[in-house]
mmCIF file of C-alpha atoms in Angstrom:
data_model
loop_
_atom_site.group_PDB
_atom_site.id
_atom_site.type_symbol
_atom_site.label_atom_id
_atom_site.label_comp_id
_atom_site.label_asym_id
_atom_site.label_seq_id
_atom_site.Cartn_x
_atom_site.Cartn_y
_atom_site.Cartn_z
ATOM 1 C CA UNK A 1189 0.000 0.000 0.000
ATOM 2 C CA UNK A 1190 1.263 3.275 -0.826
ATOM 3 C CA UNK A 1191 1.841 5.604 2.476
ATOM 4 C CA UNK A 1192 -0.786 8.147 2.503
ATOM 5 C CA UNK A 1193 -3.144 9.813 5.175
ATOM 6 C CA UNK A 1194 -5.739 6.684 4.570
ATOM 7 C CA UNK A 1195 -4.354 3.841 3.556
ATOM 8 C CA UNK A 1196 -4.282 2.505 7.274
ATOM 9 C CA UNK A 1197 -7.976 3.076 7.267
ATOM 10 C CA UNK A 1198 -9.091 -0.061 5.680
ATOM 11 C CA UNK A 1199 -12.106 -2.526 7.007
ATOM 12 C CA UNK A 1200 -9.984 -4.733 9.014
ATOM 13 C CA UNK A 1201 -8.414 -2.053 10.414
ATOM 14 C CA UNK A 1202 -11.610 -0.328 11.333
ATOM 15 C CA UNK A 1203 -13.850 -3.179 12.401
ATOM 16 C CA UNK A 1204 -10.547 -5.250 14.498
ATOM 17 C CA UNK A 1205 -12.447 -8.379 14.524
ATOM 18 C CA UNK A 1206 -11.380 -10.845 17.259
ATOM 19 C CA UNK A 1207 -9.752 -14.128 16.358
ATOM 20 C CA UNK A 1208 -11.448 -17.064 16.135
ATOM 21 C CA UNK A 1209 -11.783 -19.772 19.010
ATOM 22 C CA UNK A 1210 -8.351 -21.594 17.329
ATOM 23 C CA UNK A 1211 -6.780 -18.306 17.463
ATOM 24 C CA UNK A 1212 -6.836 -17.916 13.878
ATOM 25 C CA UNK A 1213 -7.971 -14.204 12.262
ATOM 26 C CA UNK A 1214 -11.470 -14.279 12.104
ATOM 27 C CA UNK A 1215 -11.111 -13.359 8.452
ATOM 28 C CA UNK A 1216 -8.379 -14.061 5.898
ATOM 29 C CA UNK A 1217 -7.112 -11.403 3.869
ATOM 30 C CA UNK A 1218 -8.766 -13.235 0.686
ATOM 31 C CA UNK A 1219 -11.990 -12.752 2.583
ATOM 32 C CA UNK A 1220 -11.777 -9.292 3.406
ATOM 33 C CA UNK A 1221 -11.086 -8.634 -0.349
ATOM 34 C CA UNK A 1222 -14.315 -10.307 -1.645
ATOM 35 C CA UNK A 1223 -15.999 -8.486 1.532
ATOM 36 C CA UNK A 1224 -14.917 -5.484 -0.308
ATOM 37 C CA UNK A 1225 -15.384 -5.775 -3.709
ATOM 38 C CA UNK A 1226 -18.990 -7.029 -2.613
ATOM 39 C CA UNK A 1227 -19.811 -3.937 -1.180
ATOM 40 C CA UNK A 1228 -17.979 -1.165 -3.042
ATOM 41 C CA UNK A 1229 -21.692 -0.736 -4.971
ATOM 42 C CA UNK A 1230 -22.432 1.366 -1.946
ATOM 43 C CA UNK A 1231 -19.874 4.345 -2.339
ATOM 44 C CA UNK A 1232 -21.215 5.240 -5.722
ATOM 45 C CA UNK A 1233 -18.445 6.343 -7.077
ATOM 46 C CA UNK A 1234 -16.036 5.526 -10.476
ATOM 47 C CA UNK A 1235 -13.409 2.786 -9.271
ATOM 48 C CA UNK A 1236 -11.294 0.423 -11.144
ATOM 49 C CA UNK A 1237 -13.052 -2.850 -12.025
ATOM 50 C CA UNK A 1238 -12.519 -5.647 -10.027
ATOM 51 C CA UNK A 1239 -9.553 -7.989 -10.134
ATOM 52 C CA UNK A 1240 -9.635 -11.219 -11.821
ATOM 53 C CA UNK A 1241 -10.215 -12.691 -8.352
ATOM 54 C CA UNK A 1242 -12.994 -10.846 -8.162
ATOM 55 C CA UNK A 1243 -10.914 -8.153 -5.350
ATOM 56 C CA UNK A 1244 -11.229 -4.439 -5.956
ATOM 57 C CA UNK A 1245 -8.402 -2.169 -5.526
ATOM 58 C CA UNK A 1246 -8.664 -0.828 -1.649
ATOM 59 C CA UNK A 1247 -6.099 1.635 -2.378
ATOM 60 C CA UNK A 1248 -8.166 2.908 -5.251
ATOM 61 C CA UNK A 1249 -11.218 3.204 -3.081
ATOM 62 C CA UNK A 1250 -9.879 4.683 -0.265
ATOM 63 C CA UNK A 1251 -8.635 7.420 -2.620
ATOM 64 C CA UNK A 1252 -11.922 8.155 -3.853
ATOM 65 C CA UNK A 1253 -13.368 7.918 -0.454
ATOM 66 C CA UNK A 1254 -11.316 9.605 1.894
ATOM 67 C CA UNK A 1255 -8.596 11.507 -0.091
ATOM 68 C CA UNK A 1256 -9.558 13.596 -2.835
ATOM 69 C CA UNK A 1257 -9.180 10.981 -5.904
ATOM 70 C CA UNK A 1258 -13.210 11.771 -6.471
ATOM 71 C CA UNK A 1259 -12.613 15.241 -7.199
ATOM 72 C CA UNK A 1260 -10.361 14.377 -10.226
ATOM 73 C CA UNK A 1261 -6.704 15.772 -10.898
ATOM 74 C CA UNK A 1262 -7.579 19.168 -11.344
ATOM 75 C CA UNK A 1263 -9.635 19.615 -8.814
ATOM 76 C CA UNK A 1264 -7.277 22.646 -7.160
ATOM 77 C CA UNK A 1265 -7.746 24.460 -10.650
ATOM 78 C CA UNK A 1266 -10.289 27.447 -10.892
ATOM 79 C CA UNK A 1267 -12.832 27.529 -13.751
ATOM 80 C CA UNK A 1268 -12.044 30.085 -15.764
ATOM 81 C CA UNK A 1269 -15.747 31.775 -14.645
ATOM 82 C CA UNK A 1270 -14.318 31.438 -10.884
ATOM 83 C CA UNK A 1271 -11.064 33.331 -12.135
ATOM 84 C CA UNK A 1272 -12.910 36.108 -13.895
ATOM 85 C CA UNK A 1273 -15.073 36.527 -10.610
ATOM 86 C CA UNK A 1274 -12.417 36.738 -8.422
ATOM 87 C CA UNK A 1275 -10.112 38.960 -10.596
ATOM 88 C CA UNK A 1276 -13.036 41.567 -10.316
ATOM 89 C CA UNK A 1277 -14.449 40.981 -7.019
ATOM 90 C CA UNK A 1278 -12.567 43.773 -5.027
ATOM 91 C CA UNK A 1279 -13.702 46.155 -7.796
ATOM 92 C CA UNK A 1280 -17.814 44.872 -7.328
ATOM 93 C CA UNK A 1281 -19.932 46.316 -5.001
ATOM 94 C CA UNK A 1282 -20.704 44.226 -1.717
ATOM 95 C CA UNK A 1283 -24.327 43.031 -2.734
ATOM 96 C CA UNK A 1284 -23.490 41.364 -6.369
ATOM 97 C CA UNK A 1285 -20.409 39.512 -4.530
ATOM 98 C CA UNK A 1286 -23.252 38.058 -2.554
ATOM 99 C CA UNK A 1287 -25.641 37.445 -5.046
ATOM 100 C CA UNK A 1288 -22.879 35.633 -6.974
ATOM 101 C CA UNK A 1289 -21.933 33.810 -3.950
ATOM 102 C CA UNK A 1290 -25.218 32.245 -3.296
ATOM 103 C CA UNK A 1291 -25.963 31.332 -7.133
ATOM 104 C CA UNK A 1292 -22.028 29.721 -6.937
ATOM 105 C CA UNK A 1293 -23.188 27.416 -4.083
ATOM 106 C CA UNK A 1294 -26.713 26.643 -5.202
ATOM 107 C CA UNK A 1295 -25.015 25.556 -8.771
ATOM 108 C CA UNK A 1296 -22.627 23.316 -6.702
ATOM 109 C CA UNK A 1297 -24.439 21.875 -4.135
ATOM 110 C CA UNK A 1298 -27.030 20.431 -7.456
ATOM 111 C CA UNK A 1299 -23.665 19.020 -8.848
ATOM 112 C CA UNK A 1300 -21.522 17.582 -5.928
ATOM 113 C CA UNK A 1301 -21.977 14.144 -4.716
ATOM 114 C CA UNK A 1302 -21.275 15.037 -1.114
ATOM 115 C CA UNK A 1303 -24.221 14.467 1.547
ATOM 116 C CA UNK A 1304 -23.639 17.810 2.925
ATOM 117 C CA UNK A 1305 -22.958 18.056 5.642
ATOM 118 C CA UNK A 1306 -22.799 14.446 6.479
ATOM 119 C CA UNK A 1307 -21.421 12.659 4.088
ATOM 120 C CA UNK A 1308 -21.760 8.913 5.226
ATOM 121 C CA UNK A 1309 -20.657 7.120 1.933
ATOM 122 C CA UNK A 1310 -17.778 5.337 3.860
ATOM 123 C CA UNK A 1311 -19.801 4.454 6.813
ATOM 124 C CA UNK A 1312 -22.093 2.768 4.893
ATOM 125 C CA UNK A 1313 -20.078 0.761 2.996
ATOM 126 C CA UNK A 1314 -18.202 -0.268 6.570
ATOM 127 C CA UNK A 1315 -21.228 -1.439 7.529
ATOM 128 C CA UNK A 1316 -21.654 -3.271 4.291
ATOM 129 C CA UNK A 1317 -18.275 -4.901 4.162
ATOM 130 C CA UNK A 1318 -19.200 -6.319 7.422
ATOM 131 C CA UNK A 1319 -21.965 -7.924 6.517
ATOM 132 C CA UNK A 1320 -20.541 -9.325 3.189
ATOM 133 C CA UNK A 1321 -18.003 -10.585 5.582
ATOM 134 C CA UNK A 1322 -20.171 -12.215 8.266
ATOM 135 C CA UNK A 1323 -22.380 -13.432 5.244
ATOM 136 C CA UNK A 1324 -19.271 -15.336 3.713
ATOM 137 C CA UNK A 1325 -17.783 -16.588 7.012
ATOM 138 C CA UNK A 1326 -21.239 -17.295 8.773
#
């Protein structure tokens, strides 16, 4: 995994499930993987397809989920609208830079993907690699 604010943040990690009464890992890592790529439906989001083994790619997903890989490579580069307005903005008068703000976050709030402001994509899908898990284990 590559080292990154989230990659430590997987479902194992989260859900620490305690070993098994021969003191075995209640899961296997092969497991956890199917778990995963059973439940990545839930996030809603463009990931890689799954693996031949029927895995997806948890880095991948983690990216889109809780870095900013959903928000695409550019996403620190202004529109070239959002440029314009803020090259003029000191020059406008109080009440348009209002007016302008509101229609900016009406327009974005219709486009984003974000549950504002909860956004519980990952929870779900927590909750849904657990019971993929519990529904392959028993």
């Amino acid at each position: 995994m590559s080292t990154n604010l989230w990659s430590s943040n997987t479902p194992a990690r989260f859900w620490l499930l305690e070993p098994g009464e021969n003191g075995e890992p209640a899961a296997s890592p092969a497991q956890w993987r199917v778990a995963v790529a059973r439940s990545v439906h839930v996030l809603d989001l463009p990931l890689p397809p799954p693996t031949e083994r029927g895995s997806s790619d948890l880095d991948a997903i983690l990216l889109q989920t809780l870095g900013e890989g959903q928000f695409g490579p550019d996403r620190w580069r202004l529109s070239p609208a959002r440029r314009a307005y803020y090259a003029v903005k000191p020059f406008l008068p109080r009440a348009v830079t209002r007016m302008l703000r509101r229609l900016s976050t009406r327009q974005m709030r219709t486009r984003s993907q974000l549950g504002w402001p909860i956004e519980d994509r990952y929870a779900r899908f927590l909750w849904e690699v657990a019971r993929q898990l519990l529904t392959t284990t028993g």
